[in-house]
Amino acid sequence: MFNKDDLMDGIQFLPVESYPETDEVFTKTKFTPPFKGEWLVVWGGINTLVNYHYEYESQRYAYDFIVVKDKKSYEGDKELNESYYAFGKEYIAPADGIVVGIENDIKDNEPVGVSNTDDPAGNYVILDHGNDEFSHLSHFKYQSIVVKEGDTVKRGDLLGLVGNSGNSSEAHIHFHVADSSDLWDSKSIRINFDGNNDMHQGDIITR
């Protein structure tokens, strides 16, 4: 807490919450990250310091990925989606599954930095992998999704393009797995990334 002279009057320390009963339970399905090339984990891990999703049960083990070059995620006008390295990149299926949900008609946020909180997932694809495991892949580029509900997809198949739709501050990939196709009424499951289960904020992932 700061006073009128911008001097600190007080500070409150809170414990970092943890959920050990679910932190060590991984998906039965083995996943690969839903992209090609080199991406940065901007949010990811099993505490709120490195992953703001962690406090929300439905997205606790979510990841957000961006593309960075020379420590920046864009070049040029930072208010334009096209300036961001991630914008328009291929967004691919992280495992075999059946498409059970799609939204493809949410405009990308522009100027960048103004989020759409009315449609938080933006354009999305939901995949059913069996075992009560559903991928939630969000923030696709407007009208870029190339699959439809009922389609069967294989790991690595193109789903659409990365965008900046929904509650998104810039073009990025949001990926989490839950026990239901319902974005809100579900429980997130920690993702088994083919044995690489320690990905967290700051890691560079190359595929």
GROMACS .gro file of N, CA and C in nm, residues 10-108:
model
  297
   10GLY      N    1   0.258  -0.008   0.365
   10GLY     CA    2   0.236  -0.144   0.410
   10GLY      C    3   0.251  -0.243   0.296
   11ILE      N    4   0.275  -0.367   0.333
   11ILE     CA    5   0.289  -0.473   0.234
   11ILE      C    6   0.232  -0.602   0.295
   12GLN      N    7   0.164  -0.679   0.213
   12GLN     CA    8   0.105  -0.804   0.260
   12GLN      C    9   0.167  -0.920   0.184
   13PHE      N   10   0.214  -1.020   0.257
   13PHE     CA   11   0.269  -1.139   0.196
   13PHE      C   12   0.167  -1.252   0.206
   14LEU      N   13   0.148  -1.322   0.095
   14LEU     CA   14   0.056  -1.435   0.092
   14LEU      C   15   0.132  -1.560   0.049
   15PRO      N   16   0.094  -1.675   0.101
   15PRO     CA   17   0.162  -1.799   0.060
   15PRO      C   18   0.128  -1.833  -0.084
   16VAL      N   19   0.223  -1.895  -0.153
   16VAL     CA   20   0.197  -1.944  -0.287
   16VAL      C   21   0.117  -2.073  -0.276
   17GLU      N   22  -0.003  -2.073  -0.332
   17GLU     CA   23  -0.089  -2.190  -0.321
   17GLU      C   24  -0.036  -2.303  -0.408
   18SER      N   25  -0.059  -2.425  -0.362
   18SER     CA   26  -0.024  -2.541  -0.442
   18SER      C   27  -0.135  -2.645  -0.427
   19TYR      N   28  -0.143  -2.733  -0.525
   19TYR     CA   29  -0.245  -2.837  -0.528
   19TYR      C   30  -0.177  -2.971  -0.555
   20PRO      N   31  -0.105  -3.023  -0.455
   20PRO     CA   32  -0.026  -3.145  -0.477
   20PRO      C   33  -0.109  -3.265  -0.517
   21GLU      N   34  -0.238  -3.266  -0.480
   21GLU     CA   35  -0.323  -3.380  -0.514
   21GLU      C   36  -0.346  -3.393  -0.664
   22THR      N   37  -0.332  -3.284  -0.738
   22THR     CA   38  -0.348  -3.291  -0.885
   22THR      C   39  -0.220  -3.258  -0.960
   23ASP      N   40  -0.124  -3.194  -0.893
   23ASP     CA   41   0.000  -3.155  -0.962
   23ASP      C   42   0.076  -3.274  -1.020
   24GLU      N   43   0.063  -3.389  -0.961
   24GLU     CA   44   0.137  -3.507  -1.008
   24GLU      C   45   0.050  -3.605  -1.085
   25VAL      N   46  -0.069  -3.560  -1.124
   25VAL     CA   47  -0.157  -3.644  -1.206
   25VAL      C   48  -0.154  -3.591  -1.349
   26PHE      N   49  -0.102  -3.673  -1.440
   26PHE     CA   50  -0.084  -3.631  -1.578
   26PHE      C   51  -0.186  -3.697  -1.670
   27THR      N   52  -0.204  -3.638  -1.788
   27THR     CA   53  -0.295  -3.696  -1.887
   27THR      C   54  -0.246  -3.835  -1.929
   28LYS      N   55  -0.342  -3.920  -1.960
   28LYS     CA   56  -0.309  -4.051  -2.017
   28LYS      C   57  -0.261  -4.034  -2.162
   29THR      N   58  -0.320  -3.939  -2.231
   29THR     CA   59  -0.279  -3.908  -2.367
   29THR      C   60  -0.143  -3.840  -2.365
   30LYS      N   61  -0.056  -3.877  -2.459
   30LYS     CA   62   0.072  -3.808  -2.475
   30LYS      C   63   0.056  -3.700  -2.582
   31PHE      N   64   0.093  -3.578  -2.545
   31PHE     CA   65   0.075  -3.464  -2.633
   31PHE      C   66   0.210  -3.410  -2.683
   32THR      N   67   0.204  -3.340  -2.794
   32THR     CA   68   0.315  -3.256  -2.838
   32THR      C   69   0.263  -3.112  -2.841
   33PRO      N   70   0.350  -3.012  -2.826
   33PRO     CA   71   0.302  -2.874  -2.832
   33PRO      C   72   0.233  -2.846  -2.966
   34PRO      N   73   0.133  -2.760  -2.967
   34PRO     CA   74   0.050  -2.740  -3.087
   34PRO      C   75   0.107  -2.639  -3.186
   35PHE      N   76   0.236  -2.651  -3.215
   35PHE     CA   77   0.300  -2.555  -3.305
   35PHE      C   78   0.424  -2.618  -3.368
   36LYS      N   79   0.479  -2.549  -3.466
   36LYS     CA   80   0.607  -2.585  -3.526
   36LYS      C   81   0.705  -2.469  -3.502
   37GLY      N   82   0.832  -2.501  -3.497
   37GLY     CA   83   0.933  -2.398  -3.480
   37GLY      C   84   0.965  -2.374  -3.334
   38GLU      N   85   1.014  -2.254  -3.306
   38GLU     CA   86   1.062  -2.219  -3.172
   38GLU      C   87   0.966  -2.120  -3.105
   39TRP      N   88   0.917  -2.157  -2.986
   39TRP     CA   89   0.822  -2.075  -2.913
   39TRP      C   90   0.866  -2.061  -2.768
   40LEU      N   91   0.824  -1.952  -2.706
   40LEU     CA   92   0.854  -1.924  -2.566
   40LEU      C   93   0.733  -1.952  -2.479
   41VAL      N   94   0.755  -2.022  -2.367
   41VAL     CA   95   0.650  -2.039  -2.268
   41VAL      C   96   0.640  -1.908  -2.189
   42VAL      N   97   0.532  -1.833  -2.212
   42VAL     CA   98   0.517  -1.705  -2.142
   42VAL      C   99   0.441  -1.723  -2.012
   43TRP      N  100   0.349  -1.820  -2.008
   43TRP     CA  101   0.282  -1.861  -1.884
   43TRP      C  102   0.280  -2.013  -1.882
   44GLY      N  103   0.325  -2.071  -1.772
   44GLY     CA  104   0.322  -2.216  -1.759
   44GLY      C  105   0.400  -2.261  -1.637
   45GLY      N  106   0.346  -2.359  -1.566
   45GLY     CA  107   0.410  -2.408  -1.445
   45GLY      C  108   0.307  -2.434  -1.338
   46ILE      N  109   0.353  -2.480  -1.222
   46ILE     CA  110   0.260  -2.523  -1.118
   46ILE      C  111   0.264  -2.433  -0.995
   47ASN      N  112   0.268  -2.301  -1.022
   47ASN     CA  113   0.238  -2.203  -0.918
   47ASN      C  114   0.198  -2.073  -0.986
   48THR      N  115   0.137  -1.983  -0.910
   48THR     CA  116   0.084  -1.860  -0.970
   48THR      C  117   0.192  -1.760  -1.006
   49LEU      N  118   0.314  -1.779  -0.957
   49LEU     CA  119   0.422  -1.687  -0.992
   49LEU      C  120   0.462  -1.702  -1.138
   50VAL      N  121   0.453  -1.822  -1.191
   50VAL     CA  122   0.494  -1.847  -1.329
   50VAL      C  123   0.376  -1.879  -1.420
   51ASN      N  124   0.258  -1.895  -1.361
   51ASN     CA  125   0.141  -1.932  -1.440
   51ASN      C  126   0.016  -1.875  -1.375
   52TYR      N  127  -0.032  -1.763  -1.428
   52TYR     CA  128  -0.149  -1.699  -1.365
   52TYR      C  129  -0.274  -1.785  -1.374
   53HIS      N  130  -0.278  -1.881  -1.469
   53HIS     CA  131  -0.393  -1.971  -1.480
   53HIS      C  132  -0.407  -2.061  -1.358
   54TYR      N  133  -0.299  -2.081  -1.284
   54TYR     CA  134  -0.292  -2.188  -1.184
   54TYR      C  135  -0.400  -2.177  -1.076
   55GLU      N  136  -0.443  -2.058  -1.044
   55GLU     CA  137  -0.543  -2.044  -0.938
   55GLU      C  138  -0.683  -2.081  -0.983
   56TYR      N  139  -0.703  -2.100  -1.114
   56TYR     CA  140  -0.836  -2.133  -1.167
   56TYR      C  141  -0.841  -2.281  -1.202
   57GLU      N  142  -0.928  -2.355  -1.135
   57GLU     CA  143  -0.930  -2.500  -1.149
   57GLU      C  144  -0.948  -2.546  -1.293
   58SER      N  145  -1.030  -2.476  -1.369
   58SER     CA  146  -1.061  -2.520  -1.505
   58SER      C  147  -0.943  -2.501  -1.601
   59GLN      N  148  -0.846  -2.414  -1.564
   59GLN     CA  149  -0.732  -2.388  -1.653
   59GLN      C  150  -0.598  -2.400  -1.579
   60ARG      N  151  -0.597  -2.469  -1.469
   60ARG     CA  152  -0.481  -2.470  -1.379
   60ARG      C  153  -0.350  -2.505  -1.449
   61TYR      N  154  -0.354  -2.597  -1.543
   61TYR     CA  155  -0.230  -2.644  -1.606
   61TYR      C  156  -0.219  -2.596  -1.750
   62ALA      N  157  -0.275  -2.479  -1.776
   62ALA     CA  158  -0.270  -2.419  -1.909
   62ALA      C  159  -0.131  -2.364  -1.939
   63TYR      N  160  -0.105  -2.352  -2.070
   63TYR     CA  161   0.017  -2.288  -2.119
   63TYR      C  162  -0.021  -2.178  -2.218
   64ASP      N  163   0.055  -2.070  -2.216
   64ASP     CA  164   0.050  -1.969  -2.321
   64ASP      C  165   0.187  -1.963  -2.387
   65PHE      N  166   0.188  -1.961  -2.520
   65PHE     CA  167   0.312  -1.960  -2.598
   65PHE      C  168   0.314  -1.840  -2.692
   66ILE      N  169   0.430  -1.778  -2.706
   66ILE     CA  170   0.450  -1.671  -2.803
   66ILE      C  171   0.580  -1.697  -2.878
   67VAL      N  172   0.600  -1.624  -2.986
   67VAL     CA  173   0.726  -1.629  -3.062
   67VAL      C  174   0.805  -1.503  -3.030
   68VAL      N  175   0.932  -1.521  -2.999
   68VAL     CA  176   1.019  -1.410  -2.960
   68VAL      C  177   1.145  -1.410  -3.045
   69LYS      N  178   1.185  -1.292  -3.090
   69LYS     CA  179   1.313  -1.273  -3.159
   69LYS      C  180   1.382  -1.152  -3.097
   70ASP      N  181   1.506  -1.169  -3.061
   70ASP     CA  182   1.581  -1.060  -2.996
   70ASP      C  183   1.506  -1.004  -2.875
   71LYS      N  184   1.446  -1.096  -2.797
   71LYS     CA  185   1.376  -1.065  -2.673
   71LYS      C  186   1.248  -0.985  -2.691
   72LYS      N  187   1.197  -0.979  -2.814
   72LYS     CA  188   1.072  -0.908  -2.841
   72LYS      C  189   0.978  -1.000  -2.918
   73SER      N  190   0.847  -0.980  -2.897
   73SER     CA  191   0.748  -1.063  -2.964
   73SER      C  192   0.693  -0.999  -3.092
   74TYR      N  193   0.743  -0.882  -3.127
   74TYR     CA  194   0.691  -0.812  -3.245
   74TYR      C  195   0.800  -0.724  -3.304
   75GLU      N  196   0.775  -0.679  -3.426
   75GLU     CA  197   0.862  -0.582  -3.491
   75GLU      C  198   0.775  -0.482  -3.564
   76GLY      N  199   0.798  -0.353  -3.540
   76GLY     CA  200   0.716  -0.252  -3.605
   76GLY      C  201   0.613  -0.194  -3.511
   77ASP      N  202   0.497  -0.164  -3.565
   77ASP     CA  203   0.389  -0.101  -3.489
   77ASP      C  204   0.329  -0.202  -3.391
   78LYS      N  205   0.344  -0.178  -3.262
   78LYS     CA  206   0.298  -0.274  -3.162
   78LYS      C  207   0.147  -0.281  -3.151
   79GLU      N  208   0.073  -0.192  -3.216
   79GLU     CA  209  -0.072  -0.196  -3.212
   79GLU      C  210  -0.132  -0.281  -3.324
   80LEU      N  211  -0.048  -0.329  -3.417
   80LEU     CA  212  -0.097  -0.407  -3.530
   80LEU      C  213  -0.070  -0.555  -3.509
   81ASN      N  214  -0.170  -0.638  -3.528
   81ASN     CA  215  -0.152  -0.782  -3.513
   81ASN      C  216  -0.043  -0.836  -3.603
   82GLU      N  217  -0.036  -0.783  -3.724
   82GLU     CA  218   0.061  -0.833  -3.821
   82GLU      C  219   0.205  -0.809  -3.779
   83SER      N  220   0.226  -0.723  -3.679
   83SER     CA  221   0.362  -0.697  -3.631
   83SER      C  222   0.414  -0.809  -3.541
   84TYR      N  223   0.327  -0.896  -3.495
   84TYR     CA  224   0.363  -0.998  -3.397
   84TYR      C  225   0.406  -1.126  -3.467
   85TYR      N  226   0.520  -1.180  -3.425
   85TYR     CA  227   0.577  -1.297  -3.491
   85TYR      C  228   0.484  -1.417  -3.487
   86ALA      N  229   0.403  -1.429  -3.382
   86ALA     CA  230   0.315  -1.545  -3.369
   86ALA      C  231   0.193  -1.536  -3.460
   87PHE      N  232   0.153  -1.415  -3.496
   87PHE     CA  233   0.028  -1.395  -3.569
   87PHE      C  234   0.034  -1.463  -3.705
   88GLY      N  235  -0.063  -1.551  -3.732
   88GLY     CA  236  -0.069  -1.620  -3.860
   88GLY      C  237   0.013  -1.747  -3.869
   89LYS      N  238   0.084  -1.784  -3.760
   89LYS     CA  239   0.158  -1.910  -3.760
   89LYS      C  240   0.061  -2.028  -3.757
   90GLU      N  241   0.109  -2.144  -3.801
   90GLU     CA  242   0.024  -2.263  -3.801
   90GLU      C  243  -0.004  -2.310  -3.659
   91TYR      N  244  -0.129  -2.344  -3.635
   91TYR     CA  245  -0.178  -2.393  -3.506
   91TYR      C  246  -0.219  -2.538  -3.532
   92ILE      N  247  -0.149  -2.635  -3.471
   92ILE     CA  248  -0.167  -2.774  -3.511
   92ILE      C  249  -0.222  -2.860  -3.397
   93ALA      N  250  -0.276  -2.975  -3.434
   93ALA     CA  251  -0.333  -3.067  -3.335
   93ALA      C  252  -0.223  -3.128  -3.249
   94PRO      N  253  -0.238  -3.123  -3.117
   94PRO     CA  254  -0.134  -3.176  -3.028
   94PRO      C  255  -0.142  -3.326  -3.007
   95ALA      N  256  -0.248  -3.390  -3.054
   95ALA     CA  257  -0.267  -3.535  -3.042
   95ALA      C  258  -0.386  -3.574  -3.129
   96ASP      N  259  -0.401  -3.702  -3.155
   96ASP     CA  260  -0.517  -3.752  -3.229
   96ASP      C  261  -0.644  -3.720  -3.151
   97GLY      N  262  -0.752  -3.688  -3.222
   97GLY     CA  263  -0.877  -3.660  -3.153
   97GLY      C  264  -0.990  -3.630  -3.248
   98ILE      N  265  -1.104  -3.602  -3.191
   98ILE     CA  266  -1.225  -3.566  -3.267
   98ILE      C  267  -1.263  -3.424  -3.230
   99VAL      N  268  -1.292  -3.343  -3.331
   99VAL     CA  269  -1.331  -3.204  -3.308
   99VAL      C  270  -1.473  -3.201  -3.250
  100VAL      N  271  -1.487  -3.146  -3.130
  100VAL     CA  272  -1.620  -3.142  -3.065
  100VAL      C  273  -1.667  -3.000  -3.038
  101GLY      N  274  -1.586  -2.901  -3.070
  101GLY     CA  275  -1.628  -2.763  -3.050
  101GLY      C  276  -1.544  -2.668  -3.132
  102ILE      N  277  -1.610  -2.566  -3.186
  102ILE     CA  278  -1.540  -2.467  -3.270
  102ILE      C  279  -1.608  -2.332  -3.255
  103GLU      N  280  -1.528  -2.227  -3.257
  103GLU     CA  281  -1.576  -2.090  -3.282
  103GLU      C  282  -1.477  -2.029  -3.380
  104ASN      N  283  -1.528  -1.968  -3.486
  104ASN     CA  284  -1.439  -1.920  -3.593
  104ASN      C  285  -1.469  -1.778  -3.635
  105ASP      N  286  -1.564  -1.711  -3.569
  105ASP     CA  287  -1.614  -1.583  -3.619
  105ASP      C  288  -1.591  -1.464  -3.526
  106ILE      N  289  -1.493  -1.476  -3.435
  106ILE     CA  290  -1.460  -1.365  -3.346
  106ILE      C  291  -1.346  -1.285  -3.408
  107LYS      N  292  -1.365  -1.156  -3.423
  107LYS     CA  293  -1.262  -1.072  -3.484
  107LYS      C  294  -1.138  -1.065  -3.393
  108ASP      N  295  -1.023  -1.055  -3.454
  108ASP     CA  296  -0.900  -1.035  -3.378
  108ASP      C  297  -0.900  -0.897  -3.314
   0.00000   0.00000   0.00000
